[in-house]
Amino acid sequence: MSDSLTKSYEKKKDDLIGKLLDRGIFKTNDHQLYELSLSELEHTYKKLSQAN
């Protein structure tokens, strides 16, 4: 990946992790949030948003 794509990917991951942490989510399926891929984080956030 190019440097700007890597930065964009990491920023999106960081933003989603922050949003999940704000909602009190620290782990999902016995994995720490930082271990998850961007798509797994997006899925977790979307599922949480739909539940509320």
mmCIF file as Biopython writes it, N, C-alpha, C and O atoms, coordinates in Angstrom:
data_model
#
loop_
_atom_site.group_PDB
_atom_site.id
_atom_site.type_symbol
_atom_site.label_atom_id
_atom_site.label_alt_id
_atom_site.label_comp_id
_atom_site.label_asym_id
_atom_site.label_entity_id
_atom_site.label_seq_id
_atom_site.pdbx_PDB_ins_code
_atom_site.Cartn_x
_atom_site.Cartn_y
_atom_site.Cartn_z
_atom_site.occupancy
_atom_site.B_iso_or_equiv
_atom_site.auth_seq_id
_atom_site.auth_asym_id
_atom_site.pdbx_PDB_model_num
ATOM 1   N N  . MET A ? 1  ? 0.843   -1.190  0.000  1.0 0.0 1  A 1 
ATOM 2   C CA . MET A ? 1  ? 0.000   0.000   0.000  1.0 0.0 1  A 1 
ATOM 3   C C  . MET A ? 1  ? 0.877   1.237   0.000  1.0 0.0 1  A 1 
ATOM 4   O O  . MET A ? 1  ? 1.978   1.239   0.550  1.0 0.0 1  A 1 
ATOM 5   N N  . SER A ? 2  ? 0.377   2.276   -0.619 1.0 0.0 2  A 1 
ATOM 6   C CA . SER A ? 2  ? 1.133   3.516   -0.596 1.0 0.0 2  A 1 
ATOM 7   C C  . SER A ? 2  ? 1.044   4.139   0.795  1.0 0.0 2  A 1 
ATOM 8   O O  . SER A ? 2  ? 0.186   3.779   1.601  1.0 0.0 2  A 1 
ATOM 9   N N  . ASP A ? 3  ? 1.922   5.053   1.049  1.0 0.0 3  A 1 
ATOM 10  C CA . ASP A ? 3  ? 1.989   5.691   2.367  1.0 0.0 3  A 1 
ATOM 11  C C  . ASP A ? 3  ? 0.688   6.404   2.726  1.0 0.0 3  A 1 
ATOM 12  O O  . ASP A ? 3  ? 0.231   6.322   3.866  1.0 0.0 3  A 1 
ATOM 13  N N  . SER A ? 4  ? 0.086   7.108   1.752  1.0 0.0 4  A 1 
ATOM 14  C CA . SER A ? 4  ? -1.153  7.839   2.057  1.0 0.0 4  A 1 
ATOM 15  C C  . SER A ? 4  ? -2.320  6.881   2.287  1.0 0.0 4  A 1 
ATOM 16  O O  . SER A ? 4  ? -3.187  7.160   3.116  1.0 0.0 4  A 1 
ATOM 17  N N  . LEU A ? 5  ? -2.357  5.754   1.568  1.0 0.0 5  A 1 
ATOM 18  C CA . LEU A ? 5  ? -3.402  4.755   1.808  1.0 0.0 5  A 1 
ATOM 19  C C  . LEU A ? 5  ? -3.243  4.118   3.175  1.0 0.0 5  A 1 
ATOM 20  O O  . LEU A ? 5  ? -4.227  3.885   3.877  1.0 0.0 5  A 1 
ATOM 21  N N  . THR A ? 6  ? -2.013  3.838   3.551  1.0 0.0 6  A 1 
ATOM 22  C CA . THR A ? 6  ? -1.743  3.256   4.867  1.0 0.0 6  A 1 
ATOM 23  C C  . THR A ? 6  ? -2.185  4.225   5.962  1.0 0.0 6  A 1 
ATOM 24  O O  . THR A ? 6  ? -2.810  3.815   6.940  1.0 0.0 6  A 1 
ATOM 25  N N  . LYS A ? 7  ? -1.868  5.484   5.804  1.0 0.0 7  A 1 
ATOM 26  C CA . LYS A ? 7  ? -2.262  6.494   6.796  1.0 0.0 7  A 1 
ATOM 27  C C  . LYS A ? 7  ? -3.777  6.614   6.877  1.0 0.0 7  A 1 
ATOM 28  O O  . LYS A ? 7  ? -4.342  6.718   7.966  1.0 0.0 7  A 1 
ATOM 29  N N  . SER A ? 8  ? -4.433  6.599   5.718  1.0 0.0 8  A 1 
ATOM 30  C CA . SER A ? 8  ? -5.885  6.695   5.680  1.0 0.0 8  A 1 
ATOM 31  C C  . SER A ? 8  ? -6.522  5.484   6.355  1.0 0.0 8  A 1 
ATOM 32  O O  . SER A ? 8  ? -7.472  5.628   7.124  1.0 0.0 8  A 1 
ATOM 33  N N  . TYR A ? 9  ? -6.006  4.305   6.073  1.0 0.0 9  A 1 
ATOM 34  C CA . TYR A ? 9  ? -6.487  3.058   6.672  1.0 0.0 9  A 1 
ATOM 35  C C  . TYR A ? 9  ? -6.339  3.109   8.194  1.0 0.0 9  A 1 
ATOM 36  O O  . TYR A ? 9  ? -7.278  2.801   8.928  1.0 0.0 9  A 1 
ATOM 37  N N  . GLU A ? 10 ? -5.163  3.497   8.653  1.0 0.0 10 A 1 
ATOM 38  C CA . GLU A ? 10 ? -4.897  3.562   10.098 1.0 0.0 10 A 1 
ATOM 39  C C  . GLU A ? 10 ? -5.751  4.633   10.770 1.0 0.0 10 A 1 
ATOM 40  O O  . GLU A ? 10 ? -6.206  4.437   11.896 1.0 0.0 10 A 1 
ATOM 41  N N  . LYS A ? 11 ? -5.976  5.760   10.099 1.0 0.0 11 A 1 
ATOM 42  C CA . LYS A ? 11 ? -6.824  6.808   10.677 1.0 0.0 11 A 1 
ATOM 43  C C  . LYS A ? 11 ? -8.257  6.311   10.830 1.0 0.0 11 A 1 
ATOM 44  O O  . LYS A ? 11 ? -8.889  6.548   11.859 1.0 0.0 11 A 1 
ATOM 45  N N  . LYS A ? 12 ? -8.773  5.623   9.812  1.0 0.0 12 A 1 
ATOM 46  C CA . LYS A ? 12 ? -10.130 5.074   9.901  1.0 0.0 12 A 1 
ATOM 47  C C  . LYS A ? 12 ? -10.228 4.076   11.046 1.0 0.0 12 A 1 
ATOM 48  O O  . LYS A ? 12 ? -11.198 4.082   11.804 1.0 0.0 12 A 1 
ATOM 49  N N  . LYS A ? 13 ? -9.208  3.210   11.171 1.0 0.0 13 A 1 
ATOM 50  C CA . LYS A ? 13 ? -9.199  2.238   12.273 1.0 0.0 13 A 1 
ATOM 51  C C  . LYS A ? 13 ? -9.187  2.961   13.622 1.0 0.0 13 A 1 
ATOM 52  O O  . LYS A ? 13 ? -9.957  2.619   14.520 1.0 0.0 13 A 1 
ATOM 53  N N  . ASP A ? 14 ? -8.327  3.945   13.759 1.0 0.0 14 A 1 
ATOM 54  C CA . ASP A ? 14 ? -8.231  4.703   15.014 1.0 0.0 14 A 1 
ATOM 55  C C  . ASP A ? 14 ? -9.533  5.400   15.355 1.0 0.0 14 A 1 
ATOM 56  O O  . ASP A ? 14 ? -9.950  5.410   16.514 1.0 0.0 14 A 1 
ATOM 57  N N  . ASP A ? 15 ? -10.186 5.991   14.345 1.0 0.0 15 A 1 
ATOM 58  C CA . ASP A ? 15 ? -11.460 6.676   14.566 1.0 0.0 15 A 1 
ATOM 59  C C  . ASP A ? 15 ? -12.528 5.701   15.058 1.0 0.0 15 A 1 
ATOM 60  O O  . ASP A ? 15 ? -13.254 5.997   16.007 1.0 0.0 15 A 1 
ATOM 61  N N  . LEU A ? 16 ? -12.622 4.533   14.406 1.0 0.0 16 A 1 
ATOM 62  C CA . LEU A ? 16 ? -13.615 3.541   14.814 1.0 0.0 16 A 1 
ATOM 63  C C  . LEU A ? 16 ? -13.311 2.982   16.202 1.0 0.0 16 A 1 
ATOM 64  O O  . LEU A ? 16 ? -14.224 2.780   17.002 1.0 0.0 16 A 1 
ATOM 65  N N  . ILE A ? 17 ? -12.046 2.734   16.488 1.0 0.0 17 A 1 
ATOM 66  C CA . ILE A ? 17 ? -11.665 2.247   17.812 1.0 0.0 17 A 1 
ATOM 67  C C  . ILE A ? 17 ? -12.066 3.277   18.859 1.0 0.0 17 A 1 
ATOM 68  O O  . ILE A ? 17 ? -12.589 2.912   19.913 1.0 0.0 17 A 1 
ATOM 69  N N  . GLY A ? 18 ? -11.830 4.555   18.587 1.0 0.0 18 A 1 
ATOM 70  C CA . GLY A ? 18 ? -12.222 5.617   19.513 1.0 0.0 18 A 1 
ATOM 71  C C  . GLY A ? 18 ? -13.716 5.643   19.754 1.0 0.0 18 A 1 
ATOM 72  O O  . GLY A ? 18 ? -14.169 5.793   20.889 1.0 0.0 18 A 1 
ATOM 73  N N  . LYS A ? 19 ? -14.487 5.496   18.678 1.0 0.0 19 A 1 
ATOM 74  C CA . LYS A ? 19 ? -15.950 5.497   18.809 1.0 0.0 19 A 1 
ATOM 75  C C  . LYS A ? 19 ? -16.429 4.302   19.625 1.0 0.0 19 A 1 
ATOM 76  O O  . LYS A ? 19 ? -17.333 4.429   20.450 1.0 0.0 19 A 1 
ATOM 77  N N  . LEU A ? 20 ? -15.823 3.148   19.393 1.0 0.0 20 A 1 
ATOM 78  C CA . LEU A ? 20 ? -16.214 1.950   20.148 1.0 0.0 20 A 1 
ATOM 79  C C  . LEU A ? 20 ? -15.817 2.083   21.620 1.0 0.0 20 A 1 
ATOM 80  O O  . LEU A ? 20 ? -16.578 1.700   22.509 1.0 0.0 20 A 1 
ATOM 81  N N  . LEU A ? 21 ? -14.640 2.622   21.870 1.0 0.0 21 A 1 
ATOM 82  C CA . LEU A ? 21 ? -14.209 2.836   23.253 1.0 0.0 21 A 1 
ATOM 83  C C  . LEU A ? 21 ? -15.142 3.803   23.974 1.0 0.0 21 A 1 
ATOM 84  O O  . LEU A ? 21 ? -15.448 3.610   25.150 1.0 0.0 21 A 1 
ATOM 85  N N  . ASP A ? 22 ? -15.595 4.845   23.271 1.0 0.0 22 A 1 
ATOM 86  C CA . ASP A ? 22 ? -16.534 5.804   23.850 1.0 0.0 22 A 1 
ATOM 87  C C  . ASP A ? 22 ? -17.833 5.138   24.259 1.0 0.0 22 A 1 
ATOM 88  O O  . ASP A ? 22 ? -18.497 5.586   25.194 1.0 0.0 22 A 1 
ATOM 89  N N  . ARG A ? 23 ? -18.200 4.070   23.566 1.0 0.0 23 A 1 
ATOM 90  C CA . ARG A ? 23 ? -19.427 3.332   23.875 1.0 0.0 23 A 1 
ATOM 91  C C  . ARG A ? 23 ? -19.194 2.192   24.871 1.0 0.0 23 A 1 
ATOM 92  O O  . ARG A ? 23 ? -20.102 1.415   25.167 1.0 0.0 23 A 1 
ATOM 93  N N  . GLY A ? 24 ? -17.963 2.106   25.380 1.0 0.0 24 A 1 
ATOM 94  C CA . GLY A ? 24 ? -17.667 1.090   26.393 1.0 0.0 24 A 1 
ATOM 95  C C  . GLY A ? 24 ? -17.297 -0.268  25.833 1.0 0.0 24 A 1 
ATOM 96  O O  . GLY A ? 24 ? -17.281 -1.251  26.573 1.0 0.0 24 A 1 
ATOM 97  N N  . ILE A ? 25 ? -16.999 -0.348  24.541 1.0 0.0 25 A 1 
ATOM 98  C CA . ILE A ? 25 ? -16.589 -1.605  23.922 1.0 0.0 25 A 1 
ATOM 99  C C  . ILE A ? 25 ? -15.062 -1.645  23.905 1.0 0.0 25 A 1 
ATOM 100 O O  . ILE A ? 25 ? -14.413 -0.787  23.307 1.0 0.0 25 A 1 
ATOM 101 N N  . PHE A ? 26 ? -14.505 -2.646  24.567 1.0 0.0 26 A 1 
ATOM 102 C CA . PHE A ? 26 ? -13.049 -2.768  24.642 1.0 0.0 26 A 1 
ATOM 103 C C  . PHE A ? 26 ? -12.545 -4.021  23.936 1.0 0.0 26 A 1 
ATOM 104 O O  . PHE A ? 26 ? -11.400 -4.070  23.486 1.0 0.0 26 A 1 
ATOM 105 N N  . LYS A ? 27 ? -13.404 -5.033  23.841 1.0 0.0 27 A 1 
ATOM 106 C CA . LYS A ? 27 ? -13.054 -6.293  23.195 1.0 0.0 27 A 1 
ATOM 107 C C  . LYS A ? 27 ? -14.265 -6.786  22.419 1.0 0.0 27 A 1 
ATOM 108 O O  . LYS A ? 27 ? -15.403 -6.435  22.732 1.0 0.0 27 A 1 
ATOM 109 N N  . THR A ? 28 ? -14.013 -7.590  21.422 1.0 0.0 28 A 1 
ATOM 110 C CA . THR A ? 28 ? -15.087 -8.264  20.706 1.0 0.0 28 A 1 
ATOM 111 C C  . THR A ? 28 ? -14.596 -9.650  20.307 1.0 0.0 28 A 1 
ATOM 112 O O  . THR A ? 28 ? -13.499 -9.802  19.769 1.0 0.0 28 A 1 
ATOM 113 N N  . ASN A ? 29 ? -15.406 -10.635 20.572 1.0 0.0 29 A 1 
ATOM 114 C CA . ASN A ? 29 ? -15.040 -12.028 20.270 1.0 0.0 29 A 1 
ATOM 115 C C  . ASN A ? 29 ? -13.659 -12.388 20.818 1.0 0.0 29 A 1 
ATOM 116 O O  . ASN A ? 29 ? -12.851 -13.014 20.132 1.0 0.0 29 A 1 
ATOM 117 N N  . ASP A ? 30 ? -13.402 -11.986 22.054 1.0 0.0 30 A 1 
ATOM 118 C CA . ASP A ? 30 ? -12.130 -12.273 22.740 1.0 0.0 30 A 1 
ATOM 119 C C  . ASP A ? 30 ? -10.899 -11.674 22.057 1.0 0.0 30 A 1 
ATOM 120 O O  . ASP A ? 30 ? -9.783  -12.155 22.251 1.0 0.0 30 A 1 
ATOM 121 N N  . HIS A ? 31 ? -11.102 -10.627 21.260 1.0 0.0 31 A 1 
ATOM 122 C CA . HIS A ? 31 ? -9.980  -9.922  20.629 1.0 0.0 31 A 1 
ATOM 123 C C  . HIS A ? 31 ? -10.019 -8.458  21.031 1.0 0.0 31 A 1 
ATOM 124 O O  . HIS A ? 31 ? -11.088 -7.852  21.095 1.0 0.0 31 A 1 
ATOM 125 N N  . GLN A ? 32 ? -8.859  -7.898  21.298 1.0 0.0 32 A 1 
ATOM 126 C CA . GLN A ? 32 ? -8.746  -6.469  21.555 1.0 0.0 32 A 1 
ATOM 127 C C  . GLN A ? 32 ? -9.061  -5.727  20.257 1.0 0.0 32 A 1 
ATOM 128 O O  . GLN A ? 32 ? -8.818  -6.246  19.167 1.0 0.0 32 A 1 
ATOM 129 N N  . LEU A ? 33 ? -9.593  -4.528  20.375 1.0 0.0 33 A 1 
ATOM 130 C CA . LEU A ? 33 ? -9.986  -3.772  19.177 1.0 0.0 33 A 1 
ATOM 131 C C  . LEU A ? 33 ? -8.820  -3.546  18.218 1.0 0.0 33 A 1 
ATOM 132 O O  . LEU A ? 33 ? -9.005  -3.604  17.002 1.0 0.0 33 A 1 
ATOM 133 N N  . TYR A ? 34 ? -7.630  -3.291  18.743 1.0 0.0 34 A 1 
ATOM 134 C CA . TYR A ? 34 ? -6.495  -3.008  17.875 1.0 0.0 34 A 1 
ATOM 135 C C  . TYR A ? 34 ? -6.083  -4.230  17.044 1.0 0.0 34 A 1 
ATOM 136 O O  . TYR A ? 34 ? -5.359  -4.090  16.058 1.0 0.0 34 A 1 
ATOM 137 N N  . GLU A ? 35 ? -6.542  -5.425  17.436 1.0 0.0 35 A 1 
ATOM 138 C CA . GLU A ? 35 ? -6.215  -6.638  16.688 1.0 0.0 35 A 1 
ATOM 139 C C  . GLU A ? 35 ? -7.127  -6.843  15.480 1.0 0.0 35 A 1 
ATOM 140 O O  . GLU A ? 35 ? -6.823  -7.658  14.609 1.0 0.0 35 A 1 
ATOM 141 N N  . LEU A ? 36 ? -8.232  -6.116  15.420 1.0 0.0 36 A 1 
ATOM 142 C CA . LEU A ? 36 ? -9.220  -6.306  14.371 1.0 0.0 36 A 1 
ATOM 143 C C  . LEU A ? 36 ? -8.852  -5.537  13.104 1.0 0.0 36 A 1 
ATOM 144 O O  . LEU A ? 36 ? -8.166  -4.516  13.152 1.0 0.0 36 A 1 
ATOM 145 N N  . SER A ? 37 ? -9.323  -6.053  11.977 1.0 0.0 37 A 1 
ATOM 146 C CA . SER A ? 37 ? -9.135  -5.344  10.705 1.0 0.0 37 A 1 
ATOM 147 C C  . SER A ? 37 ? -10.147 -4.206  10.630 1.0 0.0 37 A 1 
ATOM 148 O O  . SER A ? 37 ? -11.068 -4.117  11.441 1.0 0.0 37 A 1 
ATOM 149 N N  . LEU A ? 38 ? -9.957  -3.347  9.647  1.0 0.0 38 A 1 
ATOM 150 C CA . LEU A ? 38 ? -10.884 -2.236  9.455  1.0 0.0 38 A 1 
ATOM 151 C C  . LEU A ? 38 ? -12.290 -2.762  9.185  1.0 0.0 38 A 1 
ATOM 152 O O  . LEU A ? 38 ? -13.259 -2.240  9.736  1.0 0.0 38 A 1 
ATOM 153 N N  . SER A ? 39 ? -12.411 -3.772  8.359  1.0 0.0 39 A 1 
ATOM 154 C CA . SER A ? 39 ? -13.746 -4.301  8.038  1.0 0.0 39 A 1 
ATOM 155 C C  . SER A ? 39 ? -14.410 -4.917  9.271  1.0 0.0 39 A 1 
ATOM 156 O O  . SER A ? 39 ? -15.623 -4.794  9.440  1.0 0.0 39 A 1 
ATOM 157 N N  . GLU A ? 40 ? -13.635 -5.575  10.129 1.0 0.0 40 A 1 
ATOM 158 C CA . GLU A ? 40 ? -14.201 -6.130  11.365 1.0 0.0 40 A 1 
ATOM 159 C C  . GLU A ? 40 ? -14.661 -5.012  12.301 1.0 0.0 40 A 1 
ATOM 160 O O  . GLU A ? 40 ? -15.707 -5.126  12.941 1.0 0.0 40 A 1 
ATOM 161 N N  . LEU A ? 41 ? -13.887 -3.942  12.380 1.0 0.0 41 A 1 
ATOM 162 C CA . LEU A ? 41 ? -14.272 -2.799  13.207 1.0 0.0 41 A 1 
ATOM 163 C C  . LEU A ? 41 ? -15.534 -2.139  12.663 1.0 0.0 41 A 1 
ATOM 164 O O  . LEU A ? 41 ? -16.429 -1.775  13.426 1.0 0.0 41 A 1 
ATOM 165 N N  . GLU A ? 42 ? -15.602 -1.984  11.340 1.0 0.0 42 A 1 
ATOM 166 C CA . GLU A ? 42 ? -16.791 -1.388  10.724 1.0 0.0 42 A 1 
ATOM 167 C C  . GLU A ? 42 ? -18.024 -2.247  10.990 1.0 0.0 42 A 1 
ATOM 168 O O  . GLU A ? 42 ? -19.096 -1.723  11.295 1.0 0.0 42 A 1 
ATOM 169 N N  . HIS A ? 43 ? -17.875 -3.544  10.878 1.0 0.0 43 A 1 
ATOM 170 C CA . HIS A ? 43 ? -18.991 -4.459  11.128 1.0 0.0 43 A 1 
ATOM 171 C C  . HIS A ? 43 ? -19.452 -4.359  12.586 1.0 0.0 43 A 1 
ATOM 172 O O  . HIS A ? 43 ? -20.652 -4.306  12.855 1.0 0.0 43 A 1 
ATOM 173 N N  . THR A ? 44 ? -18.515 -4.332  13.510 1.0 0.0 44 A 1 
ATOM 174 C CA . THR A ? 44 ? -18.835 -4.229  14.939 1.0 0.0 44 A 1 
ATOM 175 C C  . THR A ? 44 ? -19.546 -2.915  15.230 1.0 0.0 44 A 1 
ATOM 176 O O  . THR A ? 44 ? -20.536 -2.901  15.962 1.0 0.0 44 A 1 
ATOM 177 N N  . TYR A ? 45 ? -19.063 -1.821  14.672 1.0 0.0 45 A 1 
ATOM 178 C CA . TYR A ? 45 ? -19.668 -0.509  14.908 1.0 0.0 45 A 1 
ATOM 179 C C  . TYR A ? 45 ? -21.064 -0.448  14.296 1.0 0.0 45 A 1 
ATOM 180 O O  . TYR A ? 45 ? -21.995 0.066   14.916 1.0 0.0 45 A 1 
ATOM 181 N N  . LYS A ? 46 ? -21.208 -0.970  13.088 1.0 0.0 46 A 1 
ATOM 182 C CA . LYS A ? 46 ? -22.521 -0.962  12.418 1.0 0.0 46 A 1 
ATOM 183 C C  . LYS A ? 46 ? -23.526 -1.790  13.207 1.0 0.0 46 A 1 
ATOM 184 O O  . LYS A ? 46 ? -24.673 -1.376  13.381 1.0 0.0 46 A 1 
ATOM 185 N N  . LYS A ? 47 ? -23.106 -2.946  13.682 1.0 0.0 47 A 1 
ATOM 186 C CA . LYS A ? 47 ? -23.986 -3.807  14.474 1.0 0.0 47 A 1 
ATOM 187 C C  . LYS A ? 47 ? -24.400 -3.108  15.769 1.0 0.0 47 A 1 
ATOM 188 O O  . LYS A ? 47 ? -25.560 -3.192  16.174 1.0 0.0 47 A 1 
ATOM 189 N N  . LEU A ? 48 ? -23.484 -2.435  16.404 1.0 0.0 48 A 1 
ATOM 190 C CA . LEU A ? 48 ? -23.772 -1.701  17.634 1.0 0.0 48 A 1 
ATOM 191 C C  . LEU A ? 48 ? -24.717 -0.536  17.367 1.0 0.0 48 A 1 
ATOM 192 O O  . LEU A ? 48 ? -25.633 -0.285  18.150 1.0 0.0 48 A 1 
ATOM 193 N N  . SER A ? 49 ? -24.500 0.171   16.273 1.0 0.0 49 A 1 
ATOM 194 C CA . SER A ? 49 ? -25.347 1.313   15.915 1.0 0.0 49 A 1 
ATOM 195 C C  . SER A ? 49 ? -26.765 0.884   15.605 1.0 0.0 49 A 1 
ATOM 196 O O  . SER A ? 49 ? -27.711 1.588   15.959 1.0 0.0 49 A 1 
ATOM 197 N N  . GLN A ? 50 ? -26.935 -0.252  14.953 1.0 0.0 50 A 1 
ATOM 198 C CA . GLN A ? 50 ? -28.256 -0.750  14.615 1.0 0.0 50 A 1 
ATOM 199 C C  . GLN A ? 50 ? -29.001 -1.227  15.861 1.0 0.0 50 A 1 
ATOM 200 O O  . GLN A ? 50 ? -30.230 -1.165  15.905 1.0 0.0 50 A 1 
ATOM 201 N N  . ALA A ? 51 ? -28.284 -1.695  16.859 1.0 0.0 51 A 1 
ATOM 202 C CA . ALA A ? 51 ? -28.913 -2.184  18.098 1.0 0.0 51 A 1 
ATOM 203 C C  . ALA A ? 51 ? -29.491 -1.038  18.909 1.0 0.0 51 A 1 
ATOM 204 O O  . ALA A ? 51 ? -30.405 -1.241  19.709 1.0 0.0 51 A 1 
ATOM 205 N N  . ASN A ? 52 ? -28.964 0.169   18.708 1.0 0.0 52 A 1 
ATOM 206 C CA . ASN A ? 52 ? -29.437 1.332   19.471 1.0 0.0 52 A 1 
ATOM 207 C C  . ASN A ? 52 ? -30.390 2.112   18.694 1.0 0.0 52 A 1 
ATOM 208 O O  . ASN A ? 52 ? -30.894 3.128   19.174 1.0 0.0 52 A 1 
#
